[in-house]
GROMACS .gro file of C-alpha atoms in nm:
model
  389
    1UNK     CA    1  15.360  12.141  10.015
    2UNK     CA    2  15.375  11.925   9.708
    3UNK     CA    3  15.724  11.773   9.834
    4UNK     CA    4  15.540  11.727  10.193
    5UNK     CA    5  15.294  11.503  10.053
    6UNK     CA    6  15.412  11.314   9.804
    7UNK     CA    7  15.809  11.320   9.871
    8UNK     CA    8  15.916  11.423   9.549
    9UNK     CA    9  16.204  11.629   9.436
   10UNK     CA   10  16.135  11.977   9.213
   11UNK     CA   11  16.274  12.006   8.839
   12UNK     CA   12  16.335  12.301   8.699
   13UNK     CA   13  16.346  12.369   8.396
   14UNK     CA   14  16.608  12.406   8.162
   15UNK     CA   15  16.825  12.116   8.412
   16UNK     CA   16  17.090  11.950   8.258
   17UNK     CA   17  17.037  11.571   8.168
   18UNK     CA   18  17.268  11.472   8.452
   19UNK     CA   19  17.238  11.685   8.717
   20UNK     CA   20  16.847  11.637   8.713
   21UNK     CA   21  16.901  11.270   8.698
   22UNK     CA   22  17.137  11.223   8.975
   23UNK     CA   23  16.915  11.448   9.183
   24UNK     CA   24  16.593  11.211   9.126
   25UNK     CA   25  16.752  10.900   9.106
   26UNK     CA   26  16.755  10.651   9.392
   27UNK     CA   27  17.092  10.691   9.470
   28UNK     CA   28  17.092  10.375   9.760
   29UNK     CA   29  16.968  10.130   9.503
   30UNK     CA   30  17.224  10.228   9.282
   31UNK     CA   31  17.469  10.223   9.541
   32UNK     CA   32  17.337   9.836   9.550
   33UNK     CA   33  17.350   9.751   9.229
   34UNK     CA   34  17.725   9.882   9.219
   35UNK     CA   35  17.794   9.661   9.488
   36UNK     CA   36  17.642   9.339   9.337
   37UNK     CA   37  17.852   9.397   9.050
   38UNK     CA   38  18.164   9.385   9.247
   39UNK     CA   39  18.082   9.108   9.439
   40UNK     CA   40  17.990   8.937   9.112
   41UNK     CA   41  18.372   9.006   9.000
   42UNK     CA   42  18.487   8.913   9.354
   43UNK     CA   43  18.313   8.535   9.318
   44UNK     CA   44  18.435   8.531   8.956
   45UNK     CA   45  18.787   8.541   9.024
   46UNK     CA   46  18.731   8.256   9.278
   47UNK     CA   47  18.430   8.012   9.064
   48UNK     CA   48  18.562   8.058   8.709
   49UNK     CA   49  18.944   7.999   8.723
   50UNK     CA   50  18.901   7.620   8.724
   51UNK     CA   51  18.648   7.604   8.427
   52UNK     CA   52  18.917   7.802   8.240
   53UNK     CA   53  19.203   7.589   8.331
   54UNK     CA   54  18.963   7.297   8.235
   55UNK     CA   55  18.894   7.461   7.864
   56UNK     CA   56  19.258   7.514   7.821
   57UNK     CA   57  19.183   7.903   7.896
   58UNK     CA   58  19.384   8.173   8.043
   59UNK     CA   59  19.302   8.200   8.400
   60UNK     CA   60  19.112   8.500   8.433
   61UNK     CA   61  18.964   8.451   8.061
   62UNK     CA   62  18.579   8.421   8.226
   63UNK     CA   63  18.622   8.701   8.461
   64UNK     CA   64  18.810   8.941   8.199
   65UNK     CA   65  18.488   8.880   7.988
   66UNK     CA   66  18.246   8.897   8.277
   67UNK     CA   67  18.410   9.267   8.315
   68UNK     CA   68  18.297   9.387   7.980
   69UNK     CA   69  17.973   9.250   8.010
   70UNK     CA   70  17.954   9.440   8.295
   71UNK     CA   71  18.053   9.735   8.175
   72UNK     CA   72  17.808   9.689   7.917
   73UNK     CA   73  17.501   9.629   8.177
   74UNK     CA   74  17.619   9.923   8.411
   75UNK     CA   75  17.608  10.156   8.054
   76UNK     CA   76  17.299  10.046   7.951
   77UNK     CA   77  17.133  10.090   8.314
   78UNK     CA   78  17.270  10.404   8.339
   79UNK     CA   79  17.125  10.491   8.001
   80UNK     CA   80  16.762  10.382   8.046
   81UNK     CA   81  16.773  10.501   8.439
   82UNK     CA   82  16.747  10.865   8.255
   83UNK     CA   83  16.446  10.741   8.036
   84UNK     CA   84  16.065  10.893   8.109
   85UNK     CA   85  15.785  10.612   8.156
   86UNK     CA   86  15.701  10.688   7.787
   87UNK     CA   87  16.007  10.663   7.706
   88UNK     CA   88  16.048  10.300   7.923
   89UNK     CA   89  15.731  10.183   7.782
   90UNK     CA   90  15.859  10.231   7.386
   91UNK     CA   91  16.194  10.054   7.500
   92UNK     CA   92  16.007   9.760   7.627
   93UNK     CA   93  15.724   9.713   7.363
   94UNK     CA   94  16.031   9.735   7.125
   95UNK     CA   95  16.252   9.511   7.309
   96UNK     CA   96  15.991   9.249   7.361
   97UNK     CA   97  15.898   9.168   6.992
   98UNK     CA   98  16.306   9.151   6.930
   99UNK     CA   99  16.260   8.860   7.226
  100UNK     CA  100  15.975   8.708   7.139
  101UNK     CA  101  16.097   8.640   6.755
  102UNK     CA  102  16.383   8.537   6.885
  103UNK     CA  103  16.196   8.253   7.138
  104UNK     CA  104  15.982   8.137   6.806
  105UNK     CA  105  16.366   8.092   6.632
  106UNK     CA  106  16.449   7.822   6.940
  107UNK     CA  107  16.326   7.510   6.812
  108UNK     CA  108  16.492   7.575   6.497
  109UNK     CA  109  16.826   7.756   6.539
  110UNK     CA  110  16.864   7.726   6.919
  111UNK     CA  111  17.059   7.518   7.148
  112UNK     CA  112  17.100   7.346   7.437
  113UNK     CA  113  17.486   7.321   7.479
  114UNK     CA  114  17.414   7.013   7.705
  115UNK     CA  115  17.233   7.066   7.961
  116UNK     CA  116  16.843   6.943   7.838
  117UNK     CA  117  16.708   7.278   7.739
  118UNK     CA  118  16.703   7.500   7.392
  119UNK     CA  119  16.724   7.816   7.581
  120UNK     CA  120  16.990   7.974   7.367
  121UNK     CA  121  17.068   8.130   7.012
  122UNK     CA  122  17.408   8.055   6.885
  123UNK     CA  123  17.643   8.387   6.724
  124UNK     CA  124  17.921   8.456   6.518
  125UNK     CA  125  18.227   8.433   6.707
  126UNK     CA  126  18.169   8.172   6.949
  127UNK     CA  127  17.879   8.413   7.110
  128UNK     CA  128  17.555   8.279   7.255
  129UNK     CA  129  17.226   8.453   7.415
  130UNK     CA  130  16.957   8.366   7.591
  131UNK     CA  131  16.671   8.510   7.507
  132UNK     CA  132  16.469   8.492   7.778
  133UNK     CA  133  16.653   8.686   8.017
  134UNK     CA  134  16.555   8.996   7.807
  135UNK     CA  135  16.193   8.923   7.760
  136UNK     CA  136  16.157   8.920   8.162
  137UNK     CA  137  16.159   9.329   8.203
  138UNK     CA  138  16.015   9.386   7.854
  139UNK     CA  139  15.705   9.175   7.910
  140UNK     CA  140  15.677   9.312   8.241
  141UNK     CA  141  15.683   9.667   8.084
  142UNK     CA  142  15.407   9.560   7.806
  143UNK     CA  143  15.149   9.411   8.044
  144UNK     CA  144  15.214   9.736   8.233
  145UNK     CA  145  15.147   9.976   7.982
  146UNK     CA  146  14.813   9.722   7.950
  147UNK     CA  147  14.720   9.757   8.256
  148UNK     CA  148  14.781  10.078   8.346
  149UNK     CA  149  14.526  10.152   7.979
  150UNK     CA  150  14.197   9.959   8.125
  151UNK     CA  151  14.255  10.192   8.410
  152UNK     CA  152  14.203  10.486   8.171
  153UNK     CA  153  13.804  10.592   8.101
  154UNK     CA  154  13.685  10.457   7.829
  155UNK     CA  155  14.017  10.228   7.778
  156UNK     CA  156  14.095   9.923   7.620
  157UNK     CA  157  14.031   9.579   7.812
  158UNK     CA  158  14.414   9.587   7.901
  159UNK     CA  159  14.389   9.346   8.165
  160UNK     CA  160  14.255   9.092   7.969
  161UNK     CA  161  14.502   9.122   7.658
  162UNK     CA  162  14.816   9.069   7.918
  163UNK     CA  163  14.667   8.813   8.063
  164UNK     CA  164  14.669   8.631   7.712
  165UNK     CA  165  14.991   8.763   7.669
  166UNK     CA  166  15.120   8.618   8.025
  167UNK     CA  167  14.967   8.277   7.890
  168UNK     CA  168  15.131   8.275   7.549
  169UNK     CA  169  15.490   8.367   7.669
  170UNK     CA  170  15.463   8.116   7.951
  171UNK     CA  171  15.350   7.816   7.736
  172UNK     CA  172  15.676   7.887   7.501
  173UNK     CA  173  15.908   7.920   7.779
  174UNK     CA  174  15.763   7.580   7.935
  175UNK     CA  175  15.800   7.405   7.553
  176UNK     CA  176  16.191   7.514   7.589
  177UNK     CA  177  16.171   7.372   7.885
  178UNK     CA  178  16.262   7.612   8.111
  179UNK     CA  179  15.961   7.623   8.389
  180UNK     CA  180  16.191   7.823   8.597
  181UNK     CA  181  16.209   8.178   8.374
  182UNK     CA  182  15.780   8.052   8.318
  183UNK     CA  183  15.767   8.095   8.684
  184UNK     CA  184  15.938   8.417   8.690
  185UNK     CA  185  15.725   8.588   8.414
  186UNK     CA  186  15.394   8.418   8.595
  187UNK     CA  187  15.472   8.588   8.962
  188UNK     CA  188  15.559   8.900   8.810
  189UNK     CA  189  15.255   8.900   8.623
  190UNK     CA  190  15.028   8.809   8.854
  191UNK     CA  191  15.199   9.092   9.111
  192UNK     CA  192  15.137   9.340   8.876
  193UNK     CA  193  14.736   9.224   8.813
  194UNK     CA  194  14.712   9.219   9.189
  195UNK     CA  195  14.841   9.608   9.223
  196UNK     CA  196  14.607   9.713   8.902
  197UNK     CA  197  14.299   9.578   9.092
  198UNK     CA  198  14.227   9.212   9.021
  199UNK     CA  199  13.972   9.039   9.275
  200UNK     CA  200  14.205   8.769   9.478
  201UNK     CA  201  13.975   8.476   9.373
  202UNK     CA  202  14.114   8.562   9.046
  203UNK     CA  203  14.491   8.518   9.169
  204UNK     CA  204  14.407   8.187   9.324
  205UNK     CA  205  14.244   8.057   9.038
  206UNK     CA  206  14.592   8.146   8.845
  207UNK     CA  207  14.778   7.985   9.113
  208UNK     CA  208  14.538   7.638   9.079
  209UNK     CA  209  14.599   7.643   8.692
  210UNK     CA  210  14.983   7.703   8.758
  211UNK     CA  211  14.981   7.361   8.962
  212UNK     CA  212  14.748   7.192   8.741
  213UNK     CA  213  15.032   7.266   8.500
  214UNK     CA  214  15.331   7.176   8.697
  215UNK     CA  215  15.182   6.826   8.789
  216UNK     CA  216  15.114   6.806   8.371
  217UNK     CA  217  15.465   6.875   8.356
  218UNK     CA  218  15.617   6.601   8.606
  219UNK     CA  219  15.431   6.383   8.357
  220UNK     CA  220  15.540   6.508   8.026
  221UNK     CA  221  15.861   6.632   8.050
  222UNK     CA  222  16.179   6.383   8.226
  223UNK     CA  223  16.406   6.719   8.314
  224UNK     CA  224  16.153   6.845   8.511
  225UNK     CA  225  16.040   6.517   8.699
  226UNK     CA  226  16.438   6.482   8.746
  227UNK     CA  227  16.453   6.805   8.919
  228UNK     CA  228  16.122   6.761   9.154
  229UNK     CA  229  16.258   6.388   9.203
  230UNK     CA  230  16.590   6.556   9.325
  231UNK     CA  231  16.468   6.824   9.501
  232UNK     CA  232  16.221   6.547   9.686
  233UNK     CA  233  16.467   6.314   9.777
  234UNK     CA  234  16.524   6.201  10.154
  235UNK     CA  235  16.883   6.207  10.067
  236UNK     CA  236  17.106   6.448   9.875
  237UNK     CA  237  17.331   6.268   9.641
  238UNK     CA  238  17.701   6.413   9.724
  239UNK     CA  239  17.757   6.366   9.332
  240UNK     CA  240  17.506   6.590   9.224
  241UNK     CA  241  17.536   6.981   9.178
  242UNK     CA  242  17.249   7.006   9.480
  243UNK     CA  243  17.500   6.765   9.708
  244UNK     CA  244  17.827   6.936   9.634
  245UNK     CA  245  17.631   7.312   9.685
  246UNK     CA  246  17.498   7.181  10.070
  247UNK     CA  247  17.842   7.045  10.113
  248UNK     CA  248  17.990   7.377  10.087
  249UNK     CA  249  17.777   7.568  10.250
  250UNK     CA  250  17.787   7.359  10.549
  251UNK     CA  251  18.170   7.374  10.533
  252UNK     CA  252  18.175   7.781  10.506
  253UNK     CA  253  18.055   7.805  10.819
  254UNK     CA  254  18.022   8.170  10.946
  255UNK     CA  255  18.371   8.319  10.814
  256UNK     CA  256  18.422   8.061  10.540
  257UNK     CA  257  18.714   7.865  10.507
  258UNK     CA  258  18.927   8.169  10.304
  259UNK     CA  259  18.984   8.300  10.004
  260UNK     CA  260  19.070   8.103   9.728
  261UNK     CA  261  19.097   7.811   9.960
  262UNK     CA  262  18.735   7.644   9.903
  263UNK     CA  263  18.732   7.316   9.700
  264UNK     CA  264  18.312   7.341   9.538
  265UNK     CA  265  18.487   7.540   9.241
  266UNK     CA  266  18.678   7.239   9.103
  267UNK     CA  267  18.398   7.010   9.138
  268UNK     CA  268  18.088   7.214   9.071
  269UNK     CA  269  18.018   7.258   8.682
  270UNK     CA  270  17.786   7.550   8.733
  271UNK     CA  271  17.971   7.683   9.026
  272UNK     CA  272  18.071   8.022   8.841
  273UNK     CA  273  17.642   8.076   8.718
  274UNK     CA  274  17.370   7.896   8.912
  275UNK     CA  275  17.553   7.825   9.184
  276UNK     CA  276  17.768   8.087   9.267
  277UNK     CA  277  17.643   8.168   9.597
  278UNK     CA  278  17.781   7.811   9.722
  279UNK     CA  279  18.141   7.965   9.627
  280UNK     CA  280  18.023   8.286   9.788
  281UNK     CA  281  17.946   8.023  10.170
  282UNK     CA  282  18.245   7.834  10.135
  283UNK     CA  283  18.536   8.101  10.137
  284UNK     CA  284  18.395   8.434  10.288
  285UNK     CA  285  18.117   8.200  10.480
  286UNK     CA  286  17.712   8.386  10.650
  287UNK     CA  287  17.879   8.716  10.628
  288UNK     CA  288  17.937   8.743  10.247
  289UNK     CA  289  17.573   8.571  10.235
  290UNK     CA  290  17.429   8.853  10.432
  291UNK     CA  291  17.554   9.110  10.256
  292UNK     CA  292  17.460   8.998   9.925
  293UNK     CA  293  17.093   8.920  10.092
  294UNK     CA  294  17.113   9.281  10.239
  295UNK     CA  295  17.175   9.466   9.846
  296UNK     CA  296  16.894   9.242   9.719
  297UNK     CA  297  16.652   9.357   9.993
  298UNK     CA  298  16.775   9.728  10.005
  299UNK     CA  299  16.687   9.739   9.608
  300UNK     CA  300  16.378   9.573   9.636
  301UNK     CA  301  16.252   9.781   9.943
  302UNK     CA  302  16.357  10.095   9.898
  303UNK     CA  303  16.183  10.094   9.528
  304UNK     CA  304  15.864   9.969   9.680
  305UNK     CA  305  15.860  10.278   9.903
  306UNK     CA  306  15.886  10.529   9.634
  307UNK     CA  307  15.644  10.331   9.399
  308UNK     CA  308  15.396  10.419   9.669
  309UNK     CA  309  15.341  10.791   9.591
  310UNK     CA  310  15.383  10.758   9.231
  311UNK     CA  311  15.068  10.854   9.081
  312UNK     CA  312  15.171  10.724   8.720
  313UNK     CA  313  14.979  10.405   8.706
  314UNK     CA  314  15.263  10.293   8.478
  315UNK     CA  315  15.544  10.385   8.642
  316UNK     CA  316  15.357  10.211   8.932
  317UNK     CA  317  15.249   9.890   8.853
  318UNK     CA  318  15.581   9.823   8.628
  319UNK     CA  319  15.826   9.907   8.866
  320UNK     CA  320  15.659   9.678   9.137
  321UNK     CA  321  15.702   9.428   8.886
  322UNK     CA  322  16.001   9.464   8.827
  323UNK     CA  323  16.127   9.517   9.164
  324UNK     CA  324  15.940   9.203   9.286
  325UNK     CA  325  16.052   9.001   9.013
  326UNK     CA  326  16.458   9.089   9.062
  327UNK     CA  327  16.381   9.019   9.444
  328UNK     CA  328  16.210   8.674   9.373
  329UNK     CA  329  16.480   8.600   9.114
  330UNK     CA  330  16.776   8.645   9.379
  331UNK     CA  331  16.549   8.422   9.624
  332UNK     CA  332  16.492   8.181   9.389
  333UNK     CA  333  16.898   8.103   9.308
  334UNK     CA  334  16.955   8.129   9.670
  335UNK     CA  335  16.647   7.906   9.795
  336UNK     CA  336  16.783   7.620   9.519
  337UNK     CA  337  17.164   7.624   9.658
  338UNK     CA  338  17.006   7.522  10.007
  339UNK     CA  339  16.769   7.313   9.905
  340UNK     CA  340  16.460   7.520  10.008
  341UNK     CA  341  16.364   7.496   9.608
  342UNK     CA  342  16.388   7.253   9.275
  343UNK     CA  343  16.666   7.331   9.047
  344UNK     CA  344  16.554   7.566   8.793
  345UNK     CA  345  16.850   7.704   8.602
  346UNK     CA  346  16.850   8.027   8.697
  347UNK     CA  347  17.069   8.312   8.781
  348UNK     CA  348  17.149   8.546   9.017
  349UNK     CA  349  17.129   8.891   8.922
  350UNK     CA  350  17.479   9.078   8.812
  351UNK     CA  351  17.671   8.790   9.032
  352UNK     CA  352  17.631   8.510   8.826
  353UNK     CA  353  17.864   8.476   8.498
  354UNK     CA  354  17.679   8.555   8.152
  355UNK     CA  355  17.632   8.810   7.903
  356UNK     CA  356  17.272   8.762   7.863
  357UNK     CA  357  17.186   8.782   8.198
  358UNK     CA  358  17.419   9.041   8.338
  359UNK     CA  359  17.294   9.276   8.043
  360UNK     CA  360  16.934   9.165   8.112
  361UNK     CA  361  16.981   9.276   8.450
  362UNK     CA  362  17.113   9.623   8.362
  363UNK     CA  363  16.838   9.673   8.137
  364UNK     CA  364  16.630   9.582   8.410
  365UNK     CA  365  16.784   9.786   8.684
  366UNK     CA  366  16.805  10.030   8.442
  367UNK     CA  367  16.377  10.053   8.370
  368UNK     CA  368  16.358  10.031   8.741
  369UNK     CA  369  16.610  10.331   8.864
  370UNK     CA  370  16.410  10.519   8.584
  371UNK     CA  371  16.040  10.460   8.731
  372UNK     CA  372  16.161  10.545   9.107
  373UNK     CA  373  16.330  10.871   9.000
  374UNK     CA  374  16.128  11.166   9.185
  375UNK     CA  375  15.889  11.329   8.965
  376UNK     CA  376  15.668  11.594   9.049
  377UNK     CA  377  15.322  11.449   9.119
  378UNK     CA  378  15.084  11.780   9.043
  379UNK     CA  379  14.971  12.058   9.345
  380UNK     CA  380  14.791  11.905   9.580
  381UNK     CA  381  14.491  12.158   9.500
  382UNK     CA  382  14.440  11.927   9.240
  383UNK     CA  383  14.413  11.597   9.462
  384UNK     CA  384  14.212  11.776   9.681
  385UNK     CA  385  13.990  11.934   9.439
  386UNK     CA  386  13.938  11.567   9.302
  387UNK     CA  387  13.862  11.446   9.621
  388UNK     CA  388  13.547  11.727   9.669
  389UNK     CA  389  13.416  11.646   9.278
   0.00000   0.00000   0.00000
């Protein structure tokens, strides 16, 4: 009865780690996030052969390293996909005081290699990390666990103290600047204060203050008025990283123009990280699109659907934010390469070349598989016996 109504899978006890975990886990979305991975590897070998030959580097030097940093996200997913929601909410609280002292370090230590923003840490060896891409599931796991408390009787104002929390983390991200991840964090916050039971008025009053903020911004800050002032533009400049993206996407047509035979890669600085999806258009054209479109949504989806009978109000409001937040992150890289969106600097998840965000993304994937695993939810004597008290 208990598996008619809520859909869950029974553990018995005594199970090995593994085969209780592959029983319970959502075995399609990790299907997915297998297949992202390749494709990411696919592109890589195509986008980041020129940038090698242009640093004097073997040819498959980006991709070679984009493999272990792979490997590395796919062992860590795997890792925290067997975690409990206890045991995902001590990994994030821990995880997101290692990020936020790292994101106070910025504006002395950090970097911008170039390109307007001190987003990264430099390390040893030539290394760099961003550490923003790992405070995105870790602060969505925190405000969860806050959340999911002021639902308790008698608990603490949780809603309140992520709400300060959301405010704090999205003023240093916007000092970096980088208004793009400050986006990010804001959606998934205010997704998760939506599911936990926050009056819409609320919402929209967050949404006023978050345009109150990017007008502020389009004052203050030249990178982001040259990004709006792009993105605005009655004309796309064929020079620019927006012109050259359009360009090949127009050329890819349906089947694209074949493999290793599109031209964006030579010409497109970030053709191998923000805009990889214009090298994905030009040689395997709409079909290589859909499919990538197709693993996003199939993640995104089928976690929604099991979220819904998960009576953990952890597991429950955290893995919708997470889920929405990788979903919105894909749409976001994909909505700037047409021109739908500004430029914000921001990946796509496990395609796009990087350490920090391909391992970000496995730690990500990794919370997520582990809140969607079937659990069993109690008899449903108990619901029903609720339900007369």
């Amino acid at each position: 009865m208990t598996e008619m109504v809520f859909g869950t899978t029974p553990v018995r006890a005594g199970d090995p780690i593994l085969p209780r975990w592959w029983r319970t886990v959502d075995r399609w979305s990790l299907a997915c996030v297998l297949g992202l991975f390749a494709v990411g590897l696919l592109l890589g070998l195509a986008a980041s052969v020129p940038l090698a030959e242009k640093n004097g580097l073997p040819q498959f030097y980006y991709v070679s390293r984009q493999a272990v940093f792979g490997a590395m996200a796919l062992g860590v997913m795997l890792v925290v996909s067997t975690f409990s929601p206890r045991q995902v909410r001590r990994l994030g609280v821990l995880c997101f005081a290692v990020a936020m002292a790292a994101i106070l370090l910025l504006p002395f230590i950090g970097t911008d290699f170039g390109k307007g923003a001190v987003r990264w840490l430099r390390l040893p060896g030539g290394m760099s990390v961003q550490p923003s891409e790992f405070l995105k599931p870790c602060f969505v796991a925190i405000c969860a666990w806050f959340m999911a408390a002021s639902q308790e009787v008698g608990g603490p104002p949780g809603r309140a103290y992520s709400a300060v929390l959301a405010g704090v983390v999205v003023v240093l991200l916007a000092l970096q600047p980088d208004f793009g991840q400050a986006s990010l964090v804001l959606f998934s916050w205010c997704v998760m204060y939506f599911i936990a039971g926050a009056p819409l008025y609320l919402l929209f009053g967050v949404l006023g203050m978050a345009m109150m903020g990017g007008v502020f911004a389009y004052g203050a800050s030249d990178h982001f008025a040259r990004r709006i002032n792009g993105f605005l533009a009655a004309e796309v400049d064929p020079r620019t990283q927006l012109g050259y993206a359009t360009n090949a996407i127009q050329e890819g047509g349906f089947f694209g123009v074949g493999v290793g035979e599109g031209s964006v890669k030579w010409s497109l600085p970030d053709a191998h990280t923000d805009f990889i999806i214009a090298v994905a258009a030009e040689e395997y054209g709409l079909i290589l699109v859909l499919i990538i479109i197709a693993l996003y949504a199939t993640i995104v989806i089928r976690s929604l659907l099991r979220l819904q009978n998960e009576r953990d109000p952890f597991a429950r409001i955290a893995g919708t934010g997470l889920a929405c937040a990788f979903g919105v992150q894909a749409l976001i890289n994909m909505g700037v390469a047409v021109r739908l969106l500004p430029a914000k600097g921001m990946t796509l998840p496990f395609i796009s070349y990087g350490g920090s965000s391909v391992i970000a993304s496995g730690i990500a994937a990794g919370m997520l598989l582990a809140l969607t695993r079937t659990r069993p939810q109690g008899r449903i004597g108990d619901v029903l016996g609720r339900g007369r008290g």
